[in-house]
Short mmCIF file of C-alpha atoms in Angstrom, two decimals:
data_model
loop_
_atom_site.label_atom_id
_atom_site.label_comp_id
_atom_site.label_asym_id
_atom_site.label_seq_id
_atom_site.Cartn_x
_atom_site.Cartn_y
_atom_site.Cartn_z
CA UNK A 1 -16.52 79.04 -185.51
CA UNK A 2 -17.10 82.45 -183.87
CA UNK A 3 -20.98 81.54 -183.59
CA UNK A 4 -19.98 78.38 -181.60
CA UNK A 5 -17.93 80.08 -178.93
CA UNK A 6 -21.28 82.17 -178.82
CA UNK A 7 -23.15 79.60 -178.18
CA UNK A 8 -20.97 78.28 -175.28
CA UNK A 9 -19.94 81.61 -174.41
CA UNK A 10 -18.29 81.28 -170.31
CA UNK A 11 -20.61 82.74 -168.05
CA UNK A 12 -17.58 84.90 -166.86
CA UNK A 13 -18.75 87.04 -169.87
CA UNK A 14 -21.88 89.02 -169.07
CA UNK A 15 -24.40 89.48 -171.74
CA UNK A 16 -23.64 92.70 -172.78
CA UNK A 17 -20.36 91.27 -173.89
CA UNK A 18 -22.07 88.26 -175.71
CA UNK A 19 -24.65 90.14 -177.71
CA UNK A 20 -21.85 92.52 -179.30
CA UNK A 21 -19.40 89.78 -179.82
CA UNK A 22 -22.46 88.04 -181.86
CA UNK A 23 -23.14 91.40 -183.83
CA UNK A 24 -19.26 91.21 -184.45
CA UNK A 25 -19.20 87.98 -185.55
CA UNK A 26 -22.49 88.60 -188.08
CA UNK A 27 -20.36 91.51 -189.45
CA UNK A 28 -21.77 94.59 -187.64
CA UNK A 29 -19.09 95.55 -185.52
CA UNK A 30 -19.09 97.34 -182.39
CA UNK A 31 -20.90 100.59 -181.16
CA UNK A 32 -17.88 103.23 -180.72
CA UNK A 33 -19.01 103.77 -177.06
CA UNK A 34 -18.58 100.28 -176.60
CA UNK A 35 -14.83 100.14 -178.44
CA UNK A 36 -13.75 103.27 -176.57
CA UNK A 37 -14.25 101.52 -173.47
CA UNK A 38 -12.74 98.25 -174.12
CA UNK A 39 -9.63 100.32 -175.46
CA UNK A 40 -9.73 102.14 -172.49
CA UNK A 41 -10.13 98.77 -170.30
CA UNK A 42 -7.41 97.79 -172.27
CA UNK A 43 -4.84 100.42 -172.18
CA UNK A 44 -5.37 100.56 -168.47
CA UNK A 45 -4.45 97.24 -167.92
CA UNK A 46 -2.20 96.13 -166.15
CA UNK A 47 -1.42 99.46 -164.97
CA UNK A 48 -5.30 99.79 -163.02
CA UNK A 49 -4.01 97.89 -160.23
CA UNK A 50 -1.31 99.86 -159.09
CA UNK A 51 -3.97 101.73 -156.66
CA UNK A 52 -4.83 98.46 -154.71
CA UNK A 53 -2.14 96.75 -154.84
CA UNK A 54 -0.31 99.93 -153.53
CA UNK A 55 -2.96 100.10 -150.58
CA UNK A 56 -2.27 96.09 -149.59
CA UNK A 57 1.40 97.12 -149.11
CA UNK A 58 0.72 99.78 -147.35
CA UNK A 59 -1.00 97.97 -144.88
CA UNK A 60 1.28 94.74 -145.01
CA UNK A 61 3.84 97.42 -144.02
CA UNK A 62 1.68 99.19 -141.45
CA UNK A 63 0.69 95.43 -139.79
CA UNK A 64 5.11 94.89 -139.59
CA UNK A 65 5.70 97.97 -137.67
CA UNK A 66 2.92 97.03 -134.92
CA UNK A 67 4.19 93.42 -134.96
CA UNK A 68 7.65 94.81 -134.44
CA UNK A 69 6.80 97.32 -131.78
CA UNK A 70 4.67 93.93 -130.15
CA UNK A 71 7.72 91.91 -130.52
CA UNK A 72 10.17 94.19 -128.90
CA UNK A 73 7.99 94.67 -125.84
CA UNK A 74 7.29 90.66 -124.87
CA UNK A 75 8.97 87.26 -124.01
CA UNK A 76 10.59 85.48 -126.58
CA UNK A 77 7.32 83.03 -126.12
CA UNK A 78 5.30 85.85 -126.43
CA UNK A 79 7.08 86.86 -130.00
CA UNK A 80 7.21 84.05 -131.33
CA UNK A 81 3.53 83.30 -130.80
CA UNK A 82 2.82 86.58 -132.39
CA UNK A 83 4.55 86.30 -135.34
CA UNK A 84 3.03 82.62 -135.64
CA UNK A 85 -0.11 84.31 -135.39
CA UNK A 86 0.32 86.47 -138.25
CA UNK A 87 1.65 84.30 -140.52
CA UNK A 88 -1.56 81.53 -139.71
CA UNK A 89 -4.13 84.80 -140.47
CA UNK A 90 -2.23 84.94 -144.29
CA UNK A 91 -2.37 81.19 -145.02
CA UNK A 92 -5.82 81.03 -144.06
CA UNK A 93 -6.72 84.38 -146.10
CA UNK A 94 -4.63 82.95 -149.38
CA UNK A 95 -7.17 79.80 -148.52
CA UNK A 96 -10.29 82.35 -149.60
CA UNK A 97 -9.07 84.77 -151.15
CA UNK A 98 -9.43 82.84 -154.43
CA UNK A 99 -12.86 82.04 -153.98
CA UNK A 100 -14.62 85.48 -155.86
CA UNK A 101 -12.47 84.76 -158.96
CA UNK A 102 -12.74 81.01 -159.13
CA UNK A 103 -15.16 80.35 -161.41
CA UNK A 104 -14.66 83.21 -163.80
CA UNK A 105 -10.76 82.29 -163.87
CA UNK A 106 -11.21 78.93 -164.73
CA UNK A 107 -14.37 79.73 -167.32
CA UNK A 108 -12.35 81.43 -168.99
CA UNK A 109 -9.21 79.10 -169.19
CA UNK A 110 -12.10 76.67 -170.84
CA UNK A 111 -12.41 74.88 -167.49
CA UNK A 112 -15.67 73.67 -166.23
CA UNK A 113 -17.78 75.00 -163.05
CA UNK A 114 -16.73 71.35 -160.66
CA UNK A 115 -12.90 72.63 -162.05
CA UNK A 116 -13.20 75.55 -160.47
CA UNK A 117 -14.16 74.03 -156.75
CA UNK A 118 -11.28 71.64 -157.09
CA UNK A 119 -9.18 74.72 -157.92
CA UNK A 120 -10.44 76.00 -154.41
CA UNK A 121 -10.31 73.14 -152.74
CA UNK A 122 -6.57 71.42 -153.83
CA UNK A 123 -5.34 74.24 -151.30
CA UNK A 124 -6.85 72.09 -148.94
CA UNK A 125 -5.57 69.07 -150.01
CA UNK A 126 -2.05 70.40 -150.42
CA UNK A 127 -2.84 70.96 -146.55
CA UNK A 128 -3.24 67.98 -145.65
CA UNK A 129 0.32 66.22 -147.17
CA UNK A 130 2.10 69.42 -146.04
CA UNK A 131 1.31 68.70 -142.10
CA UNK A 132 1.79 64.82 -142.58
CA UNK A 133 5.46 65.47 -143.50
CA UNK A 134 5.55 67.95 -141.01
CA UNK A 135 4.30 66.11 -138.93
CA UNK A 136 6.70 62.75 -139.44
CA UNK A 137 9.74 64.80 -139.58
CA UNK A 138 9.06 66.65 -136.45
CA UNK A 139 8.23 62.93 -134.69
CA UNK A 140 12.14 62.47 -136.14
CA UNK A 141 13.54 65.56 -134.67
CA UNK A 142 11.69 66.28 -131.41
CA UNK A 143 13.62 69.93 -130.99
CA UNK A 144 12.89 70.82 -133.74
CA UNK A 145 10.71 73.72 -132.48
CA UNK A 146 13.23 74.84 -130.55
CA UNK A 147 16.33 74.26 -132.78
CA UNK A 148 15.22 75.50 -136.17
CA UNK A 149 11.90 77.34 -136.09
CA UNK A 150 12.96 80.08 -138.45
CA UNK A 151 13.97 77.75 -141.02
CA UNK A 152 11.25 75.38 -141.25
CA UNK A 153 8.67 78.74 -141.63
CA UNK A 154 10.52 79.79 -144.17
CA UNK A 155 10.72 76.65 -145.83
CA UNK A 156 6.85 76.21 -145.83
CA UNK A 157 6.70 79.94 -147.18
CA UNK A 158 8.68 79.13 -149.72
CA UNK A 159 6.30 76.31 -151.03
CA UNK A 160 3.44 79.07 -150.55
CA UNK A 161 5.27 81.66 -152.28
CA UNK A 162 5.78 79.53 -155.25
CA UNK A 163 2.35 78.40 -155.60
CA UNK A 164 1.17 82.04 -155.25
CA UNK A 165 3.40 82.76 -157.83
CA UNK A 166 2.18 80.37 -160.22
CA UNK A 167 -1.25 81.55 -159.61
CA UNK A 168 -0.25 85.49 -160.23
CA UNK A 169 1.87 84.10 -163.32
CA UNK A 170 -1.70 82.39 -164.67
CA UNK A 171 -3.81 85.50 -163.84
CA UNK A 172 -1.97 87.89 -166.31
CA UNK A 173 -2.83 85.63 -169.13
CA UNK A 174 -6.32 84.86 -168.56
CA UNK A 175 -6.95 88.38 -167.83
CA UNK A 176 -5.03 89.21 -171.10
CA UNK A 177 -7.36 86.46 -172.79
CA UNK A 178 -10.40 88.03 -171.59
CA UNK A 179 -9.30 91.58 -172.76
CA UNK A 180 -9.01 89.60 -176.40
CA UNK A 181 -12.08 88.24 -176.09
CA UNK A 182 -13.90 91.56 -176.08
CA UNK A 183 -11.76 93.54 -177.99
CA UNK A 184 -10.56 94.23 -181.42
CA UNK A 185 -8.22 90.89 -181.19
CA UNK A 186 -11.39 88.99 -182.08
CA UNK A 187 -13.30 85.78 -180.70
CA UNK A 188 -11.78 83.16 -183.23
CA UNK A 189 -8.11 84.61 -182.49
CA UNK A 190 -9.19 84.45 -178.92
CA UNK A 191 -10.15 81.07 -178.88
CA UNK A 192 -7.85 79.72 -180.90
CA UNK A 193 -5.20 80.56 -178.24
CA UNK A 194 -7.20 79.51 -175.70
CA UNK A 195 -7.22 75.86 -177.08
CA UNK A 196 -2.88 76.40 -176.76
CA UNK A 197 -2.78 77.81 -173.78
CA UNK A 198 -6.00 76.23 -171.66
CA UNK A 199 -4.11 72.81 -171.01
CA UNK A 200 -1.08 74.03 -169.68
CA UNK A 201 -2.57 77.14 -167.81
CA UNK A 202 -5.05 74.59 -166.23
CA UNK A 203 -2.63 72.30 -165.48
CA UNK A 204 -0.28 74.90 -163.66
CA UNK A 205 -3.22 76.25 -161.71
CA UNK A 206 -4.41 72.88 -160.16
CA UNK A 207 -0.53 72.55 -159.10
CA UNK A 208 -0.33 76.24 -158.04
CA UNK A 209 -3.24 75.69 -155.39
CA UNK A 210 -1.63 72.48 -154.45
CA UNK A 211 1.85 73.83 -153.70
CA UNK A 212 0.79 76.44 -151.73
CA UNK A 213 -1.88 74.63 -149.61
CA UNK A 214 1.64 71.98 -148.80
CA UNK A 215 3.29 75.39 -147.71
CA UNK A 216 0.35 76.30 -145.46
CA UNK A 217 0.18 72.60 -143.79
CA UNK A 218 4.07 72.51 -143.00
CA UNK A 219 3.76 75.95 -141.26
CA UNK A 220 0.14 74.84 -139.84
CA UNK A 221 1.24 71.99 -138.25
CA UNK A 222 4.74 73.02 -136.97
CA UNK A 223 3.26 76.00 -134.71
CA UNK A 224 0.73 74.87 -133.54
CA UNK A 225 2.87 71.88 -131.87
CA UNK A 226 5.42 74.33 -131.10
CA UNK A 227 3.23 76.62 -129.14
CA UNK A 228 2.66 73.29 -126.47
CA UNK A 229 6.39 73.97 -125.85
CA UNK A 230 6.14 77.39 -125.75
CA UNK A 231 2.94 77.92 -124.07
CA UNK A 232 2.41 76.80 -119.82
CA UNK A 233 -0.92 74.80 -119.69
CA UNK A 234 -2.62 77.49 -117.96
CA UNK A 235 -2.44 79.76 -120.40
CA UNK A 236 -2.97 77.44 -123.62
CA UNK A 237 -6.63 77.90 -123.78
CA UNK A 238 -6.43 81.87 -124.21
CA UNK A 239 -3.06 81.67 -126.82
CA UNK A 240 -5.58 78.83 -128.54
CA UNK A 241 -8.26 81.11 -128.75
CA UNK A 242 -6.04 83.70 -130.13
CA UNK A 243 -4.77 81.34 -133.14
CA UNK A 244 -8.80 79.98 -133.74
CA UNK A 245 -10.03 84.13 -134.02
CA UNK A 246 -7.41 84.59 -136.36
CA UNK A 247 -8.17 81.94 -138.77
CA UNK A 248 -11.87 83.08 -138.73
CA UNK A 249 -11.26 86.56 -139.04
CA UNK A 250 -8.93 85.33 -142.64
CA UNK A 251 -11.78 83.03 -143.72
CA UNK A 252 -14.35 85.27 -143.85
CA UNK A 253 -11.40 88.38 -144.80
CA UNK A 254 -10.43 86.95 -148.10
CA UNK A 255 -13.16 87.17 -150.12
CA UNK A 256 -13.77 91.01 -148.55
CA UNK A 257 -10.25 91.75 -149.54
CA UNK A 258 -10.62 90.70 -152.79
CA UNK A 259 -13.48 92.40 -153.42
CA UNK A 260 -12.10 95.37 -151.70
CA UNK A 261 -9.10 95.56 -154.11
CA UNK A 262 -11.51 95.21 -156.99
CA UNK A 263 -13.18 98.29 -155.47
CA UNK A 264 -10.25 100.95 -156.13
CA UNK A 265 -9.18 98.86 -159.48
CA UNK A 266 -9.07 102.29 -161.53
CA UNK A 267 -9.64 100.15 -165.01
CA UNK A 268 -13.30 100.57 -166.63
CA UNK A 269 -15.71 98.28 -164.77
CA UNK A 270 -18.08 95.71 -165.87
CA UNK A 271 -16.90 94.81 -168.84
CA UNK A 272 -13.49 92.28 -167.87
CA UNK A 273 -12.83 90.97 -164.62
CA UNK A 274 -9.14 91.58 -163.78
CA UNK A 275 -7.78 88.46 -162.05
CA UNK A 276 -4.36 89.96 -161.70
CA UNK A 277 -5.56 91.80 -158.36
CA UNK A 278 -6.20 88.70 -156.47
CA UNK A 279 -2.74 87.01 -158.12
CA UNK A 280 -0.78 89.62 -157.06
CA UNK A 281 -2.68 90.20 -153.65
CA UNK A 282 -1.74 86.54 -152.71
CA UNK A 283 2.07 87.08 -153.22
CA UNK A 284 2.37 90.35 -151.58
CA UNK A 285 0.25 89.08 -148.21
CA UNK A 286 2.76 86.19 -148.38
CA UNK A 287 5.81 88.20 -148.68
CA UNK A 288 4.73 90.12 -145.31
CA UNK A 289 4.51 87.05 -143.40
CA UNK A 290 8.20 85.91 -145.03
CA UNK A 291 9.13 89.39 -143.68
CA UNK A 292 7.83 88.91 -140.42
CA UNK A 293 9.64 85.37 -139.40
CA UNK A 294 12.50 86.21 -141.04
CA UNK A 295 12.70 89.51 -138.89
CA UNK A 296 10.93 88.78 -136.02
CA UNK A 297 11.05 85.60 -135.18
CA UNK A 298 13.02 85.38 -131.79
CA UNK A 299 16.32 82.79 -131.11
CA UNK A 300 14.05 79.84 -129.13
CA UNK A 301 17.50 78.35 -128.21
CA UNK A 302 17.23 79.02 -124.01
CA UNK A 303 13.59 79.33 -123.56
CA UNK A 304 12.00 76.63 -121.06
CA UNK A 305 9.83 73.41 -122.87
CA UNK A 306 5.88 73.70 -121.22
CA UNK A 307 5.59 70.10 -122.36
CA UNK A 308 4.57 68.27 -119.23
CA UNK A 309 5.29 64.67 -120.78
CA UNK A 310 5.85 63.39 -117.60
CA UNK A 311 2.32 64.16 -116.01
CA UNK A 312 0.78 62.57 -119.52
CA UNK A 313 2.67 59.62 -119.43
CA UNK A 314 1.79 59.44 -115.46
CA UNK A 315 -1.86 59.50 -116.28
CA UNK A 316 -1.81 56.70 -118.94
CA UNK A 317 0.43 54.41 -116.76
CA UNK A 318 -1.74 54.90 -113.12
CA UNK A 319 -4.99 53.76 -115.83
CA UNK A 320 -2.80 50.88 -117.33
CA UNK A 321 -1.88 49.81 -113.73
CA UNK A 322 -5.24 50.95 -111.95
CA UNK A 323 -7.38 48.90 -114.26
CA UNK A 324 -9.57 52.11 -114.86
CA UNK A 325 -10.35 53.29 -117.93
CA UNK A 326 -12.41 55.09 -118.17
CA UNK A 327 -9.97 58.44 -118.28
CA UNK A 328 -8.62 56.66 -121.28
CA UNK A 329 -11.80 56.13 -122.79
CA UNK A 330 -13.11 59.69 -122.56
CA UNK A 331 -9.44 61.09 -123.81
CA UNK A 332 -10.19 59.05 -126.57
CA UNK A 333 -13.80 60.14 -127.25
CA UNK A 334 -12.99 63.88 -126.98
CA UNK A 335 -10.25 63.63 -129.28
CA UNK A 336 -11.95 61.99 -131.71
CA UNK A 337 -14.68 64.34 -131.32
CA UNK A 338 -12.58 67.28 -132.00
CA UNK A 339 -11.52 65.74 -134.94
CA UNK A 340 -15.30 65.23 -136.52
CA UNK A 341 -16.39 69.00 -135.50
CA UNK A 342 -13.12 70.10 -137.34
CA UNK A 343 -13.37 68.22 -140.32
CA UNK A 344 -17.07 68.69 -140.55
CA UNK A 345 -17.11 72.65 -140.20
CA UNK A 346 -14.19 72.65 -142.45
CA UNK A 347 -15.87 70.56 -144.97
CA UNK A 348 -19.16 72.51 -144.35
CA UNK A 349 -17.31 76.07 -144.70
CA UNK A 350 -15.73 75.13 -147.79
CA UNK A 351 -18.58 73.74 -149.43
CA UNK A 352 -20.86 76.58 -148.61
CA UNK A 353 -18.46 80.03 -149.70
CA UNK A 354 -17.97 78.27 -152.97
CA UNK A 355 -21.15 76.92 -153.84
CA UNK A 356 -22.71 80.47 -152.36
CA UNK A 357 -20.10 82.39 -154.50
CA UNK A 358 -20.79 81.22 -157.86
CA UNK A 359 -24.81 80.84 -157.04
CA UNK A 360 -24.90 84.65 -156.29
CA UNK A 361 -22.81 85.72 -159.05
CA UNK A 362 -24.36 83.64 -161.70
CA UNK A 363 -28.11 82.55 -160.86
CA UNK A 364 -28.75 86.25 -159.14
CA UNK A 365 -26.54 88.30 -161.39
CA UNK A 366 -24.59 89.82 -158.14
CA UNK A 367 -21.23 91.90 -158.57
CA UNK A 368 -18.27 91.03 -157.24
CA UNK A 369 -17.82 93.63 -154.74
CA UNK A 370 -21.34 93.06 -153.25
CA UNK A 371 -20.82 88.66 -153.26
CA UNK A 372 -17.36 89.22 -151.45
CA UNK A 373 -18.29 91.70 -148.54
CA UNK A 374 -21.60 89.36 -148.03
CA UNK A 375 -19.59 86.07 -147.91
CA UNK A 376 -17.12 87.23 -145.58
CA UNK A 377 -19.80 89.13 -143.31
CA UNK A 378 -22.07 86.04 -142.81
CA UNK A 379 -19.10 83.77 -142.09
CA UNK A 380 -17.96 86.34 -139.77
CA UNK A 381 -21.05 86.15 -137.78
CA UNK A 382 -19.66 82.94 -136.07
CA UNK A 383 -17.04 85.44 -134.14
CA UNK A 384 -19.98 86.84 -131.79
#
């Protein structure tokens, strides 16, 4: 039984790893070098991460203050804006932050390598049913924007929070389940509760993603449509701009930050990949943004609505009575344009950072750290 799991041993688990849990299942034990460190990997565990995960807060706290200091200084358009842009740079970040772990997490919950892009890509999915209802119930309640922005953010935070959470909750035991696999626990104890535990692990991590990717497409879609009411046309192409940079920036960010927080993880390296840093990285990124809406988001209540309906629905009647339409047509051509360069450079960016990810790290043999900062540096160089 402990030759099979050899055999079929996740490629999570470097070789190193393999060979000794082969000479321990044959009966020779393990080198004491080699049973120092896993007791040391161990014993450090979960306790390694308080380094990184103390740095992220630090600067979730630092990125408050200069929000807060921003906020105090501007328009109650100008605030509000603001805070929507910093809570559209953490749903895009929690989009890639996933991405170094992904295969390795779900190798070792016994999932296979297509599990692992679904894992990634159910975020995006999640998206797309979380701005649907967004955008229905804001179709219901057209003041919504202005009414109750503070509560719908929160609400779609919520759903992010708890799907973060899930995710955190899931990387404790898999990183736990790793530890056993390479440590005195043994393989057949190891993958005995892996055959409990896989099923309902998996199950709760498909959901996770999903849950939180609703969260981001509520939030998604209600700001952006508020910022037409908050924003004069004149100035919506620059405010645009603004929200676009800061999704690319978080794109190409998460899998640097990730890799960044594995940098300073103060556990012995090389031998178990912690997936607790990236859990808990994901909830405490989230919990800024909760902090920032709920205290800085300004009272929209008396602020003018930038919507000029009436010039649209000028246009559209002078073509319907005219008998020209060809300003209809090309409305209707770029739109739908927009909406194939989206969905194609999503579809494309998506496909790539995974697929790139898990060719780097397990064809070329790269390390985490190195895949991360090279992912998000060559998706960065679309900001130039």
């Amino acid at each position: 039984q402990q030759w099979t799991w050899v055999k079929s041993a996740p490629r999570s688990f470097g070789a190193e790893q393999v060979s000794i849990v082969a000479a321990q299942a044959q009966g020779g034990g393990i080198s004491a070098a080699t049973s120092s460190s896993w007791t040391k990997r161990n014993l450090c565990w979960p306790m390694g991460h308080n380094l990184p995960i103390g740095i992220l807060i630090t600067a979730a706290a630092w990125a408050l203050f200069v929000l807060g200091f921003h906020v105090h200084n501007n328009t109650k358009e100008q605030a509000a804006r603001s805070v929507y842009l910093l809570v559209n740079f953490v749903l895009v970040l929690n989009y890639t932050f996933v991405i170094l772990d992904s295969y390795d997490l779900c190798a070792t919950l016994g999932m296979s390598e297509s599990d692992s892009g679904r894992m990634v890509g159910n975020y995006m999915l999640g998206f797309c049913l979380g701005a649907f209802m967004m955008w229905y119930i804001a179709r219901q309640i057209p003041g919504l924007w202005r009414s109750s922005p503070r509560r719908v953010l929160l609400v779609g935070l919520t759903f992010q929070l708890l799907g973060t959470s899930a995710y955190a909750g899931i990387s404790f035991p898999a990183t736990q389940l790793a530890i056993d696999y390479a440590n005195s626990v043994g393989v057949y104890e190891a993958t005995s509760r892996l055959k409990s535990w896989s099923p309902g692990l998996a199950f709760l991590l498909m959901a996770g993603r999903f849950i939180a990717g609703m969260g981001s497409g509520i939030c998604q879609q209600f700001y952006v449509a508020s910022g037409l009411h908050l924003t004069p046309v004149a100035e919506r192409p620059e405010h645009t701009t603004r929200w676009v940079f800061s999704g690319m920036i978080a794109i190409g960010g998460g899998p640097m930050l990730a890799a960044g927080l594995e940098s300073f993880n103060q556990c012995e390296k090389g031998l178990v990949q912690d997936f607790t840093l990236v859990g808990l990285g994901q909830v405490v990124v989230v919990a800024c943004a909760f902090a920032a809406v709920f205290a800085y988001h300004p009272d929209l209540e008396n602020v003018p609505d930038h919507m000029e309906r009436e010039v649209v629905d000028d246009c559209w009647e002078a073509a319907a009575s005219t008998g020209d339409l060809d300003v209809v047509v090309r409305r209707i051509v770029l739109i739908l344009g927009c909406l194939l360069m989206g969905s194609l450079r999503a579809f494309g960016v998506s496909a790539v950072e995974v697929a790139t990810a898990s060719l780097l790290e397990n064809t070329y043999d790269w390390g985490h750290r190195t895949t991360g900062i090279t992912i998000g540096a060559i998706f960065l160089t679309c900001v130039p």
